[in-house]
Short mmCIF file of C-alpha atoms in Angstrom, two decimals:
data_model
loop_
_atom_site.label_atom_id
_atom_site.label_comp_id
_atom_site.label_asym_id
_atom_site.label_seq_id
_atom_site.Cartn_x
_atom_site.Cartn_y
_atom_site.Cartn_z
CA MET G 1 -13.99 50.68 145.81
CA ASN G 2 -11.68 53.67 146.18
CA ILE G 3 -12.13 56.99 144.43
CA ASN G 4 -8.50 58.02 143.90
CA ILE G 5 -8.10 61.76 143.47
CA ILE G 6 -4.86 63.24 142.18
CA LEU G 7 -4.01 66.62 143.69
CA PHE G 8 -1.22 69.00 142.72
CA ARG G 9 -0.25 72.55 143.67
CA ASP G 10 -2.83 75.09 142.48
CA PHE G 11 -5.57 72.56 141.80
CA GLU G 12 -9.00 74.22 141.56
CA THR G 13 -10.86 73.70 144.83
CA LEU G 14 -14.37 72.95 143.59
CA ASP G 15 -13.12 70.66 140.79
CA VAL G 16 -12.29 68.25 143.58
CA PHE G 17 -14.79 68.87 146.33
CA GLY G 18 -17.92 69.15 144.20
CA PRO G 19 -17.55 65.53 143.00
CA VAL G 20 -16.26 64.47 146.46
CA GLU G 21 -19.44 65.79 148.09
CA ILE G 22 -21.53 63.68 145.71
CA LEU G 23 -19.43 60.50 145.49
CA GLY G 24 -18.90 60.68 149.26
CA LYS G 25 -22.64 60.28 149.77
CA LEU G 26 -22.19 56.55 149.05
CA PRO G 27 -19.77 55.59 151.84
CA ASP G 28 -20.66 51.89 151.53
CA GLU G 29 -19.64 51.99 147.86
CA TYR G 30 -16.82 54.50 147.65
CA LYS G 31 -13.94 55.59 149.85
CA ILE G 32 -12.33 58.91 148.92
CA LYS G 33 -8.52 58.88 148.81
CA TYR G 34 -6.13 61.71 147.91
CA TYR G 35 -2.79 61.35 146.16
CA SER G 36 -0.17 63.75 144.85
CA PRO G 37 3.14 63.25 143.02
CA GLU G 38 5.19 63.38 146.24
CA GLY G 39 2.48 62.92 148.87
CA GLY G 40 2.15 65.26 151.86
CA ILE G 41 0.20 68.51 152.09
CA VAL G 42 -0.97 70.05 148.81
CA LEU G 43 -2.21 73.63 148.48
CA SER G 44 -5.20 74.46 146.27
CA ARG G 45 -5.41 77.60 144.18
CA GLN G 46 -7.88 79.01 146.73
CA GLY G 47 -5.59 78.34 149.70
CA THR G 48 -6.75 74.99 151.12
CA GLN G 49 -4.12 72.56 152.45
CA VAL G 50 -5.14 68.94 151.91
CA VAL G 51 -3.31 65.83 153.17
CA THR G 52 -2.35 63.34 150.42
CA GLU G 53 -0.47 60.07 149.97
CA PRO G 54 2.32 59.54 147.40
CA LEU G 55 1.14 58.72 143.89
CA ASN G 56 3.24 55.54 143.73
CA THR G 57 1.02 53.97 146.43
CA ILE G 58 -2.22 54.41 144.45
CA GLY G 59 -4.43 51.35 143.97
CA HIS G 60 -5.26 49.70 140.66
CA GLN G 61 -8.63 48.76 139.19
CA GLU G 62 -10.27 51.66 141.01
CA ILE G 63 -11.85 54.98 140.04
CA LEU G 64 -9.59 57.90 139.17
CA LEU G 65 -10.56 61.58 139.43
CA ILE G 66 -8.31 64.28 137.92
CA PRO G 67 -9.20 67.90 138.74
CA GLY G 68 -8.11 70.94 136.77
CA GLY G 69 -6.80 74.34 137.72
CA GLN G 70 -3.86 76.62 137.15
CA GLY G 71 -1.47 73.88 138.27
CA THR G 72 -2.21 71.79 135.17
CA ARG G 73 -0.25 74.27 133.01
CA GLU G 74 3.01 73.23 134.64
CA LEU G 75 2.11 69.59 135.28
CA VAL G 76 1.28 68.88 131.64
CA LEU G 77 4.98 69.50 130.85
CA ASN G 78 6.21 67.04 133.50
CA GLU G 79 7.03 63.90 131.50
CA ASP G 80 7.56 61.67 134.52
CA PHE G 81 4.17 62.61 135.93
CA ILE G 82 2.39 62.18 132.60
CA HIS G 83 3.96 58.73 132.16
CA GLN G 84 2.87 57.74 135.67
CA LEU G 85 -0.62 59.15 135.03
CA ARG G 86 -0.94 57.11 131.84
CA VAL G 87 -0.22 53.87 133.70
CA ILE G 88 -2.68 54.74 136.49
CA ALA G 89 -5.43 55.84 134.08
CA GLU G 90 -5.02 52.70 131.96
CA GLN G 91 -5.37 50.52 135.04
CA SER G 92 -8.39 52.41 136.41
CA LEU G 93 -11.90 51.06 135.94
CA PHE G 94 -13.18 54.57 135.32
CA CYS G 95 -11.34 57.84 134.81
CA LEU G 96 -13.12 61.13 135.51
CA THR G 97 -11.72 64.59 134.81
CA VAL G 98 -13.04 68.04 135.72
CA CYS G 99 -12.21 71.28 133.90
CA THR G 100 -8.60 71.30 132.62
CA GLY G 101 -7.98 67.91 134.21
CA SER G 102 -8.80 66.68 130.70
CA ALA G 103 -5.60 68.37 129.45
CA LEU G 104 -3.53 66.14 131.75
CA LEU G 105 -5.40 63.05 130.59
CA ALA G 106 -5.13 64.10 126.93
CA LYS G 107 -1.37 64.51 127.33
CA THR G 108 -1.10 60.79 128.18
CA GLY G 109 -2.49 60.01 124.72
CA LEU G 110 -5.36 57.96 126.15
CA LEU G 111 -8.03 60.32 124.77
CA LYS G 112 -6.90 60.02 121.11
CA LYS G 113 -9.93 59.49 118.82
CA ARG G 114 -12.19 59.75 121.86
CA ARG G 115 -14.83 62.40 122.65
CA ALA G 116 -13.94 64.72 125.54
CA THR G 117 -14.56 68.24 126.85
CA SER G 118 -13.05 70.89 129.12
CA ASN G 119 -13.49 74.39 130.58
CA LYS G 120 -14.55 77.04 128.03
CA ASN G 121 -12.04 79.56 129.38
CA ALA G 122 -9.13 77.21 128.65
CA PHE G 123 -10.55 75.32 125.68
CA ARG G 124 -8.06 76.48 123.07
CA TRP G 125 -5.11 75.56 125.25
CA VAL G 126 -6.62 72.17 126.14
CA MET G 127 -7.27 71.41 122.45
CA SER G 128 -3.64 72.26 121.67
CA VAL G 129 -2.44 69.52 124.04
CA ASP G 130 -3.75 66.83 121.68
CA ARG G 131 -5.59 67.73 118.47
CA GLU G 132 -6.41 64.08 117.81
CA VAL G 133 -8.99 64.16 120.60
CA ASN G 134 -12.55 64.77 119.42
CA TRP G 135 -13.05 67.86 121.59
CA ILE G 136 -16.74 68.63 122.20
CA LYS G 137 -17.30 72.35 122.73
CA LYS G 138 -20.93 72.20 123.80
CA ALA G 139 -21.25 69.74 126.67
CA ARG G 140 -21.76 69.80 130.41
CA TRP G 141 -19.89 66.53 130.42
CA VAL G 142 -18.92 63.82 127.91
CA THR G 143 -18.76 60.05 128.38
CA ASP G 144 -16.67 57.84 126.11
CA GLY G 145 -16.17 54.33 127.38
CA LYS G 146 -14.62 54.47 130.83
CA TYR G 147 -13.66 58.14 130.39
CA TYR G 148 -15.85 60.92 131.79
CA THR G 149 -14.70 64.50 131.14
CA SER G 150 -16.56 67.59 132.35
CA SER G 151 -16.49 71.23 131.38
CA GLY G 152 -15.68 74.01 133.87
CA VAL G 153 -15.47 73.60 137.66
CA SER G 154 -19.10 73.23 138.80
CA ALA G 155 -19.87 70.97 135.82
CA GLY G 156 -17.92 68.32 137.72
CA MET G 157 -20.88 68.03 140.08
CA ASP G 158 -23.27 67.36 137.21
CA MET G 159 -20.85 64.77 135.82
CA ALA G 160 -20.46 63.07 139.22
CA LEU G 161 -24.25 62.78 139.45
CA GLY G 162 -24.28 61.44 135.87
CA PHE G 163 -21.69 58.86 136.87
CA ILE G 164 -23.81 57.83 139.87
CA ALA G 165 -26.84 57.58 137.56
CA ASP G 166 -24.89 55.30 135.21
CA GLN G 167 -23.70 53.10 138.08
CA PHE G 168 -26.72 53.04 140.39
CA GLY G 169 -29.62 54.48 138.37
CA PRO G 170 -30.99 58.03 138.03
CA LYS G 171 -33.16 57.67 141.15
CA LYS G 172 -30.06 57.44 143.34
CA ALA G 173 -28.49 60.46 141.61
CA LYS G 174 -31.66 62.48 142.14
CA GLU G 175 -31.79 61.50 145.81
CA ILE G 176 -28.25 62.74 146.34
CA ALA G 177 -28.94 66.01 144.48
CA GLN G 178 -32.05 66.52 146.65
CA SER G 179 -30.13 65.81 149.87
CA ILE G 180 -27.59 68.54 149.11
CA GLU G 181 -30.27 70.88 147.67
CA TYR G 182 -28.46 70.93 144.34
CA ILE G 183 -30.28 71.61 141.06
CA TRP G 184 -28.80 68.86 138.90
CA ASN G 185 -28.36 69.67 135.22
CA SER G 186 -28.93 66.03 134.26
CA ASP G 187 -28.66 66.42 130.47
CA PRO G 188 -24.96 66.38 129.51
CA GLU G 189 -25.75 68.22 126.25
CA ASN G 190 -27.60 71.06 128.00
CA ASP G 191 -24.74 73.54 128.27
CA ILE G 192 -25.74 77.17 128.70
CA PHE G 193 -22.08 78.18 128.81
CA GLU G 194 -21.53 77.29 125.14
CA ARG G 195 -19.44 79.97 123.40
CA ASP G 196 -18.99 80.91 119.76
CA ASP G 197 -15.43 82.16 120.15
CA ILE G 198 -13.65 78.87 120.82
CA MET W 1 -9.34 90.74 154.74
CA ASN W 2 -9.37 87.14 155.95
CA ILE W 3 -12.22 84.69 155.44
CA ASN W 4 -11.94 82.62 158.62
CA ILE W 5 -13.51 79.19 158.26
CA ILE W 6 -14.19 77.04 161.31
CA LEU W 7 -13.77 73.31 160.65
CA PHE W 8 -14.62 70.40 162.95
CA ARG W 9 -14.72 66.63 162.59
CA ASP W 10 -17.45 65.52 160.17
CA PHE W 11 -18.00 68.93 158.61
CA GLU W 12 -19.83 68.67 155.28
CA THR W 13 -17.31 69.01 152.45
CA LEU W 14 -19.20 71.21 150.00
CA ASP W 15 -20.52 73.52 152.77
CA VAL W 16 -16.94 74.74 152.98
CA PHE W 17 -15.47 74.39 149.51
CA GLY W 18 -18.42 75.73 147.51
CA PRO W 19 -18.10 79.17 149.18
CA VAL W 20 -14.29 78.86 149.20
CA GLU W 21 -14.26 78.40 145.41
CA ILE W 22 -16.26 81.61 145.01
CA LEU W 23 -14.71 83.81 147.72
CA GLY W 24 -11.26 82.55 146.65
CA LYS W 25 -11.81 84.11 143.22
CA LEU W 26 -11.02 87.49 144.78
CA PRO W 27 -7.47 86.88 146.08
CA ASP W 28 -6.74 90.60 146.28
CA GLU W 29 -9.70 91.03 148.61
CA TYR W 30 -9.91 87.82 150.59
CA LYS W 31 -7.47 85.30 152.01
CA ILE W 32 -8.97 81.96 153.03
CA LYS W 33 -7.91 80.69 156.47
CA TYR W 34 -8.95 77.51 158.26
CA TYR W 35 -9.38 77.08 162.01
CA SER W 36 -10.58 74.30 164.29
CA PRO W 37 -11.04 74.05 168.07
CA GLU W 38 -7.60 72.44 168.59
CA GLY W 39 -5.92 73.17 165.23
CA GLY W 40 -4.19 70.45 163.20
CA ILE W 41 -5.72 68.13 160.63
CA VAL W 42 -9.51 67.93 160.52
CA LEU W 43 -11.44 65.19 158.70
CA SER W 44 -14.59 66.02 156.73
CA ARG W 45 -17.62 63.73 156.62
CA GLN W 46 -16.57 62.72 153.10
CA GLY W 47 -13.01 61.82 154.10
CA THR W 48 -10.94 64.91 153.30
CA GLN W 49 -8.11 65.88 155.68
CA VAL W 50 -7.63 69.65 155.85
CA VAL W 51 -4.89 71.52 157.72
CA THR W 52 -6.15 74.11 160.25
CA GLU W 53 -4.84 76.52 162.86
CA PRO W 54 -6.09 76.64 166.48
CA LEU W 55 -9.28 78.63 167.02
CA ASN W 56 -7.68 80.81 169.70
CA THR W 57 -5.41 82.37 167.05
CA ILE W 58 -8.29 83.57 164.84
CA GLY W 59 -8.32 87.24 163.79
CA HIS W 60 -10.93 89.81 164.77
CA GLN W 61 -12.93 92.17 162.57
CA GLU W 62 -12.82 89.69 159.70
CA ILE W 63 -15.31 87.46 157.91
CA LEU W 64 -16.42 84.23 159.56
CA LEU W 65 -17.78 81.16 157.72
CA ILE W 66 -19.37 78.30 159.67
CA PRO W 67 -20.18 75.13 157.71
CA GLY W 68 -22.68 72.46 158.74
CA GLY W 69 -22.61 68.71 158.70
CA GLN W 70 -23.02 65.74 161.01
CA GLY W 71 -20.34 67.13 163.33
CA THR W 72 -22.60 70.03 164.40
CA ARG W 73 -24.78 67.60 166.40
CA GLU W 74 -21.98 67.04 168.90
CA LEU W 75 -20.41 70.49 168.71
CA VAL W 76 -23.65 72.28 169.57
CA LEU W 77 -23.45 70.63 173.02
CA ASN W 78 -19.87 71.80 173.65
CA GLU W 79 -20.31 74.82 175.92
CA ASP W 80 -16.69 75.94 175.72
CA PHE W 81 -16.79 75.93 171.92
CA ILE W 82 -20.13 77.74 171.77
CA HIS W 83 -18.85 80.42 174.16
CA GLN W 84 -15.72 80.86 172.03
CA LEU W 85 -17.82 80.95 168.84
CA ARG W 86 -20.04 83.68 170.32
CA VAL W 87 -17.05 85.90 171.00
CA ILE W 88 -15.62 85.31 167.50
CA ALA W 89 -18.97 85.85 165.76
CA GLU W 90 -19.63 89.06 167.72
CA GLN W 91 -16.24 90.42 166.69
CA SER W 92 -16.60 89.45 163.03
CA LEU W 93 -17.60 92.00 160.42
CA PHE W 94 -19.77 89.40 158.70
CA CYS W 95 -20.81 85.94 159.75
CA LEU W 96 -21.87 83.41 157.10
CA THR W 97 -23.27 79.94 157.81
CA VAL W 98 -24.07 77.06 155.46
CA CYS W 99 -26.56 74.28 156.15
CA THR W 100 -26.60 73.29 159.86
CA GLY W 101 -23.84 75.78 160.59
CA SER W 102 -26.77 78.01 161.54
CA ALA W 103 -27.49 75.67 164.47
CA LEU W 104 -24.04 76.42 165.92
CA LEU W 105 -24.56 80.15 165.45
CA ALA W 106 -28.09 79.97 166.88
CA LYS W 107 -26.75 78.20 169.98
CA THR W 108 -24.61 81.27 170.77
CA GLY W 109 -27.83 83.30 171.09
CA LEU W 110 -26.72 85.80 168.46
CA LEU W 111 -29.57 84.92 166.07
CA LYS W 112 -32.36 85.66 168.58
CA LYS W 113 -35.12 87.74 166.94
CA ARG W 114 -33.21 87.59 163.68
CA ARG W 115 -34.21 85.92 160.38
CA ALA W 116 -32.21 82.82 159.48
CA THR W 117 -32.47 79.53 157.57
CA SER W 118 -30.92 76.06 157.39
CA ASN W 119 -30.99 72.69 155.60
CA LYS W 120 -34.48 71.27 155.04
CA ASN W 121 -33.41 67.78 156.14
CA ALA W 122 -32.36 69.07 159.56
CA PHE W 123 -34.75 71.99 159.91
CA ARG W 124 -36.73 70.69 162.90
CA TRP W 125 -33.56 69.99 164.85
CA VAL W 126 -32.07 73.37 163.97
CA MET W 127 -35.26 75.17 165.03
CA SER W 128 -35.15 73.32 168.37
CA VAL W 129 -31.72 74.81 169.12
CA ASP W 130 -33.27 78.26 169.55
CA ARG W 131 -37.00 78.85 168.96
CA GLU W 132 -36.56 82.61 169.38
CA VAL W 133 -34.89 82.78 165.97
CA ASN W 134 -37.25 83.74 163.13
CA TRP W 135 -36.52 80.60 161.08
CA ILE W 136 -37.39 81.04 157.40
CA LYS W 137 -38.39 77.73 155.80
CA LYS W 138 -38.48 78.88 152.19
CA ALA W 139 -35.18 80.53 151.37
CA ARG W 140 -32.03 79.77 149.42
CA TRP W 141 -30.32 82.10 151.85
CA VAL W 142 -31.31 84.80 154.34
CA THR W 143 -29.52 88.04 155.19
CA ASP W 144 -30.13 89.86 158.48
CA GLY W 145 -27.62 92.57 159.24
CA LYS W 146 -24.15 91.08 159.23
CA TYR W 147 -25.52 87.52 159.37
CA TYR W 148 -25.91 85.43 156.22
CA THR W 149 -27.40 81.94 156.64
CA SER W 150 -27.97 79.51 153.78
CA SER W 151 -30.08 76.39 153.36
CA GLY W 152 -28.60 73.01 152.43
CA VAL W 153 -25.04 72.41 151.22
CA SER W 154 -24.99 73.74 147.65
CA ALA W 155 -27.08 76.77 148.68
CA GLY W 156 -23.88 78.04 150.27
CA MET W 157 -22.57 78.77 146.78
CA ASP W 158 -25.60 80.91 145.96
CA MET W 159 -25.19 82.72 149.27
CA ALA W 160 -21.47 83.31 148.66
CA LEU W 161 -22.31 84.86 145.29
CA GLY W 162 -25.03 86.92 147.01
CA PHE W 163 -22.45 88.13 149.52
CA ILE W 164 -20.07 89.09 146.69
CA ALA W 165 -22.95 90.92 144.98
CA ASP W 166 -23.65 92.87 148.19
CA GLN W 167 -19.97 93.76 148.63
CA PHE W 168 -18.83 94.33 145.05
CA GLY W 169 -22.01 94.52 142.94
CA PRO W 170 -23.96 91.86 141.01
CA LYS W 171 -21.72 92.20 137.94
CA LYS W 172 -18.76 90.80 139.88
CA ALA W 173 -20.88 87.93 141.24
CA LYS W 174 -22.09 87.07 137.73
CA GLU W 175 -18.51 87.14 136.39
CA ILE W 176 -17.41 84.65 139.03
CA ALA W 177 -20.40 82.37 138.37
CA GLN W 178 -19.60 82.48 134.65
CA SER W 179 -15.93 81.69 135.23
CA ILE W 180 -16.78 78.51 137.14
CA GLU W 181 -19.68 77.66 134.77
CA TYR W 182 -22.11 77.78 137.69
CA ILE W 183 -25.80 78.58 137.21
CA TRP W 184 -26.32 81.07 140.04
CA ASN W 185 -29.72 81.05 141.69
CA SER W 186 -29.47 84.77 142.43
CA ASP W 187 -32.89 85.24 144.07
CA PRO W 188 -32.59 84.20 147.74
CA GLU W 189 -36.37 83.60 147.91
CA ASN W 190 -36.39 81.24 144.89
CA ASP W 191 -36.14 77.94 146.74
CA ILE W 192 -37.34 74.88 144.83
CA PHE W 193 -36.47 72.67 147.79
CA GLU W 194 -39.25 74.16 149.95
CA ARG W 195 -41.11 71.42 151.85
CA ASP W 196 -44.53 71.27 153.48
CA ASP W 197 -43.53 68.79 156.17
CA ILE W 198 -41.25 70.99 158.29
#
């Protein structure tokens, strides 16, 4: 099974590589693959150049991961991309977003009436993308059917471990957390970054 | 000031991109640059292809970051690389390692008589690289002069925030942790992954 990650200019570095570190610990189960609208080298917000394949070569019936970052502000207005993303997300077995990646997914309309979350620092903007989403303000991550959405940046790691726990049991998730010396916040509702002002 | 990161085949993904996420939050202070022995595209253990420049073009008097990962096992035996690394590390203002990156640095001889740490899962091997290092088994990260060494994988993020705190004050480190919704383990001696068997 492939984990298909969609990159774009100014994606947030850890939104991608936190989950990749965790999902990549199961090489017999998951292969990590990177895509971008045009393919080629994509630059993260923090200055990392990553090699990607063109989005029109992405596989179906696989697992999709959409990071967030400054680049989502422009990409959410790109109708061709959003249309393409909708088709890919519909065909994916699971669709995971980190941070403002949920804004891109919301823009496709696939989150309507569903529960989802995002980064606190961008929450108002993300909500404005689709007010018919049931946006959850206090959550480390939210699961609704095949859709997993996480709050800001490092929350993507907790969500990835939660996804592993759902697929392979909590023991496997705990083993991975231990192997990378990561203190897993395993309760999706335990969110110390909750804010009153959003 | 450049943050010069040395990549090699089978580097551990989060060893690099955890600190990059944090150090990259200060774009006016730090520019992230990637190097590898030959330059070109380097593949991480978790299947990420990153673009790098050749190691012989690296700047002096800058900040060096050495990740760990499976690839260190081979690289530690490469005398030409270790010689080159010694020169670069000596000339760097600060030298940070994550996980088994400390084995590469130890092999240069520059950690002799100094305090340092590494990943628990590889601790015995790392100690065997240079027994004249004062290896600290219980530590999230260790600072000795210009050398910062962290324990396993995600500990690199705590160390990067510790480095920011040392350079710019703890308030700045806490702001960055908050912005990425990361629960910073700010006490380098608070290590819940301590083990009796190493």
